[in-house]
Amino acid sequence: MLATWRSVTPTLRLRLLDGDAVTAHLPVEAAREHHQQTWMHRPVDVARAVRLRGWPAHARGGVDFTLHDELADWNTGAWRLEVADGAAELHRTTIAPALHLDVRGFIAAGGPAHLLDYF
């Protein structure tokens, strides 16, 4: 099926898993490794993003984490997320949390709501 599209798209990028059934049938000599960084958005102001996000009324909890952001250093540091009654706040903290996140992980993992799984 893929070969029938050769005239339309001479290059095809596939994301395959180790041991998949497709790799054995592909021309390995023509394969090239492709690297890319995919993520849909990045928070510029993490505290404001958390506050304005919108939260379910039943969500409650808190978690401490360290965030690393190499492009927006004002986001880097130790934070405490508190969620209750349909609202959330992200506050700076002076403790050294065990949970460490890159800003991409902060967003890609489902955003701040996913952090409540650690509480």
PDB file of C-alpha atoms in Angstrom:
ATOM      1  CA  MET A   1       0.000   0.000   0.000  1.00  0.00           C
ATOM      2  CA  LEU A   2       2.784   2.436   0.855  1.00  0.00           C
ATOM      3  CA  ALA A   3       4.481   1.865  -2.507  1.00  0.00           C
ATOM      4  CA  THR A   4       1.378   3.009  -4.392  1.00  0.00           C
ATOM      5  CA  TRP A   5       1.842   6.520  -2.927  1.00  0.00           C
ATOM      6  CA  ARG A   6       5.431   6.856  -4.228  1.00  0.00           C
ATOM      7  CA  SER A   7       4.519   9.390  -6.944  1.00  0.00           C
ATOM      8  CA  VAL A   8       2.627  11.580  -4.458  1.00  0.00           C
ATOM      9  CA  THR A   9       5.011  11.433  -1.529  1.00  0.00           C
ATOM     10  CA  PRO A  10       8.528  10.217  -2.265  1.00  0.00           C
ATOM     11  CA  THR A  11       9.539  10.572   1.384  1.00  0.00           C
ATOM     12  CA  LEU A  12       7.689   8.916   4.229  1.00  0.00           C
ATOM     13  CA  ARG A  13       8.374   9.269   7.935  1.00  0.00           C
ATOM     14  CA  LEU A  14       7.242   6.382  10.077  1.00  0.00           C
ATOM     15  CA  ARG A  15       7.419   6.110  13.843  1.00  0.00           C
ATOM     16  CA  LEU A  16       7.903   2.432  14.437  1.00  0.00           C
ATOM     17  CA  LEU A  17       8.426   0.448  17.586  1.00  0.00           C
ATOM     18  CA  ASP A  18      11.190  -2.086  18.113  1.00  0.00           C
ATOM     19  CA  GLY A  19      10.159  -5.487  16.797  1.00  0.00           C
ATOM     20  CA  ASP A  20       7.274  -4.205  14.649  1.00  0.00           C
ATOM     21  CA  ALA A  21       6.055  -6.191  11.624  1.00  0.00           C
ATOM     22  CA  VAL A  22       6.662  -3.389   9.096  1.00  0.00           C
ATOM     23  CA  THR A  23      10.417  -2.757   9.389  1.00  0.00           C
ATOM     24  CA  ALA A  24      11.390  -6.102   7.853  1.00  0.00           C
ATOM     25  CA  HIS A  25       9.592  -5.133   4.619  1.00  0.00           C
ATOM     26  CA  LEU A  26      11.086  -1.653   4.209  1.00  0.00           C
ATOM     27  CA  PRO A  27      14.180  -0.784   2.157  1.00  0.00           C
ATOM     28  CA  VAL A  28      16.579  -0.320   5.088  1.00  0.00           C
ATOM     29  CA  GLU A  29      19.324   1.020   2.775  1.00  0.00           C
ATOM     30  CA  ALA A  30      17.166   4.103   2.075  1.00  0.00           C
ATOM     31  CA  ALA A  31      16.264   4.743   5.715  1.00  0.00           C
ATOM     32  CA  ARG A  32      17.430   7.876   7.490  1.00  0.00           C
ATOM     33  CA  GLU A  33      17.056   8.738  11.143  1.00  0.00           C
ATOM     34  CA  HIS A  34      15.034  11.882  11.745  1.00  0.00           C
ATOM     35  CA  HIS A  35      15.043  13.863  14.993  1.00  0.00           C
ATOM     36  CA  GLN A  36      12.504  16.474  15.953  1.00  0.00           C
ATOM     37  CA  GLN A  37      11.218  18.104  19.068  1.00  0.00           C
ATOM     38  CA  THR A  38       7.450  17.992  19.120  1.00  0.00           C
ATOM     39  CA  TRP A  39       5.265  19.819  21.547  1.00  0.00           C
ATOM     40  CA  MET A  40       2.284  21.984  20.919  1.00  0.00           C
ATOM     41  CA  HIS A  41       2.935  24.946  23.186  1.00  0.00           C
ATOM     42  CA  ARG A  42       5.067  26.214  26.004  1.00  0.00           C
ATOM     43  CA  PRO A  43       4.008  28.278  28.996  1.00  0.00           C
ATOM     44  CA  VAL A  44       5.591  31.722  29.194  1.00  0.00           C
ATOM     45  CA  ASP A  45       4.261  32.423  32.686  1.00  0.00           C
ATOM     46  CA  VAL A  46       3.602  29.119  34.479  1.00  0.00           C
ATOM     47  CA  ALA A  47       1.892  30.698  37.504  1.00  0.00           C
ATOM     48  CA  ARG A  48      -0.566  32.599  35.312  1.00  0.00           C
ATOM     49  CA  ALA A  49      -1.141  29.554  33.077  1.00  0.00           C
ATOM     50  CA  VAL A  50      -2.092  27.443  36.107  1.00  0.00           C
ATOM     51  CA  ARG A  51      -4.341  30.151  37.588  1.00  0.00           C
ATOM     52  CA  LEU A  52      -6.256  30.774  34.324  1.00  0.00           C
ATOM     53  CA  ARG A  53      -6.457  27.151  33.144  1.00  0.00           C
ATOM     54  CA  GLY A  54      -9.835  26.175  34.578  1.00  0.00           C
ATOM     55  CA  TRP A  55     -10.067  23.336  37.070  1.00  0.00           C
ATOM     56  CA  PRO A  56     -12.764  20.800  37.972  1.00  0.00           C
ATOM     57  CA  ALA A  57     -14.529  21.607  41.236  1.00  0.00           C
ATOM     58  CA  HIS A  58     -13.796  18.145  42.656  1.00  0.00           C
ATOM     59  CA  ALA A  59     -10.004  18.365  42.145  1.00  0.00           C
ATOM     60  CA  ARG A  60      -8.159  18.868  45.431  1.00  0.00           C
ATOM     61  CA  GLY A  61      -4.557  18.486  46.426  1.00  0.00           C
ATOM     62  CA  GLY A  62      -1.117  19.898  46.292  1.00  0.00           C
ATOM     63  CA  VAL A  63       2.321  18.933  45.087  1.00  0.00           C
ATOM     64  CA  ASP A  64       5.831  20.385  45.268  1.00  0.00           C
ATOM     65  CA  PHE A  65       8.109  20.225  42.239  1.00  0.00           C
ATOM     66  CA  THR A  66      11.140  21.864  40.694  1.00  0.00           C
ATOM     67  CA  LEU A  67      10.682  23.228  37.188  1.00  0.00           C
ATOM     68  CA  HIS A  68      13.525  23.817  34.713  1.00  0.00           C
ATOM     69  CA  ASP A  69      12.978  26.175  31.777  1.00  0.00           C
ATOM     70  CA  GLU A  70      16.102  27.038  29.792  1.00  0.00           C
ATOM     71  CA  LEU A  71      14.364  29.689  27.676  1.00  0.00           C
ATOM     72  CA  ALA A  72      12.251  31.441  30.317  1.00  0.00           C
ATOM     73  CA  ASP A  73      14.423  31.406  33.414  1.00  0.00           C
ATOM     74  CA  TRP A  74      11.718  33.159  35.449  1.00  0.00           C
ATOM     75  CA  ASN A  75       9.801  29.846  35.381  1.00  0.00           C
ATOM     76  CA  THR A  76      12.778  27.887  36.738  1.00  0.00           C
ATOM     77  CA  GLY A  77      12.721  27.018  40.419  1.00  0.00           C
ATOM     78  CA  ALA A  78      10.815  25.257  43.176  1.00  0.00           C
ATOM     79  CA  TRP A  79       7.013  25.528  43.067  1.00  0.00           C
ATOM     80  CA  ARG A  80       4.001  24.394  45.106  1.00  0.00           C
ATOM     81  CA  LEU A  81       0.758  23.662  43.233  1.00  0.00           C
ATOM     82  CA  GLU A  82      -2.433  23.938  45.311  1.00  0.00           C
ATOM     83  CA  VAL A  83      -5.790  22.944  43.807  1.00  0.00           C
ATOM     84  CA  ALA A  84      -9.211  23.260  45.475  1.00  0.00           C
ATOM     85  CA  ASP A  85     -12.771  24.348  44.692  1.00  0.00           C
ATOM     86  CA  GLY A  86     -12.287  24.760  40.945  1.00  0.00           C
ATOM     87  CA  ALA A  87      -9.201  26.966  41.225  1.00  0.00           C
ATOM     88  CA  ALA A  88      -5.442  26.508  41.440  1.00  0.00           C
ATOM     89  CA  GLU A  89      -2.443  28.562  42.429  1.00  0.00           C
ATOM     90  CA  LEU A  90       1.227  28.016  41.791  1.00  0.00           C
ATOM     91  CA  HIS A  91       3.479  29.522  44.457  1.00  0.00           C
ATOM     92  CA  ARG A  92       7.243  29.703  44.795  1.00  0.00           C
ATOM     93  CA  THR A  93       8.674  27.604  47.604  1.00  0.00           C
ATOM     94  CA  THR A  94      12.058  27.376  49.284  1.00  0.00           C
ATOM     95  CA  ILE A  95      12.054  23.609  49.874  1.00  0.00           C
ATOM     96  CA  ALA A  96      13.923  21.209  47.576  1.00  0.00           C
ATOM     97  CA  PRO A  97      11.205  18.970  46.051  1.00  0.00           C
ATOM     98  CA  ALA A  98      11.930  15.393  44.985  1.00  0.00           C
ATOM     99  CA  LEU A  99       9.924  15.822  41.767  1.00  0.00           C
ATOM    100  CA  HIS A 100      11.875  17.523  38.955  1.00  0.00           C
ATOM    101  CA  LEU A 101      10.295  18.546  35.648  1.00  0.00           C
ATOM    102  CA  ASP A 102      11.440  20.224  32.480  1.00  0.00           C
ATOM    103  CA  VAL A 103       8.931  22.779  31.195  1.00  0.00           C
ATOM    104  CA  ARG A 104       8.190  20.431  28.289  1.00  0.00           C
ATOM    105  CA  GLY A 105       7.355  17.607  30.694  1.00  0.00           C
ATOM    106  CA  PHE A 106       5.202  20.003  32.695  1.00  0.00           C
ATOM    107  CA  ILE A 107       3.007  20.574  29.636  1.00  0.00           C
ATOM    108  CA  ALA A 108       3.383  17.257  27.791  1.00  0.00           C
ATOM    109  CA  ALA A 109       2.445  15.169  30.822  1.00  0.00           C
ATOM    110  CA  GLY A 110      -1.022  16.661  30.806  1.00  0.00           C
ATOM    111  CA  GLY A 111      -0.119  19.980  32.337  1.00  0.00           C
ATOM    112  CA  PRO A 112      -0.359  20.834  35.981  1.00  0.00           C
ATOM    113  CA  ALA A 113      -3.444  18.672  36.544  1.00  0.00           C
ATOM    114  CA  HIS A 114      -1.301  15.584  35.972  1.00  0.00           C
ATOM    115  CA  LEU A 115       0.964  16.657  38.835  1.00  0.00           C
ATOM    116  CA  LEU A 116      -1.831  15.896  41.276  1.00  0.00           C
ATOM    117  CA  ASP A 117      -1.166  12.213  40.600  1.00  0.00           C
ATOM    118  CA  TYR A 118       1.956  12.665  42.744  1.00  0.00           C
ATOM    119  CA  PHE A 119      -0.011  13.965  45.739  1.00  0.00           C
TER     120      PHE A 119
END
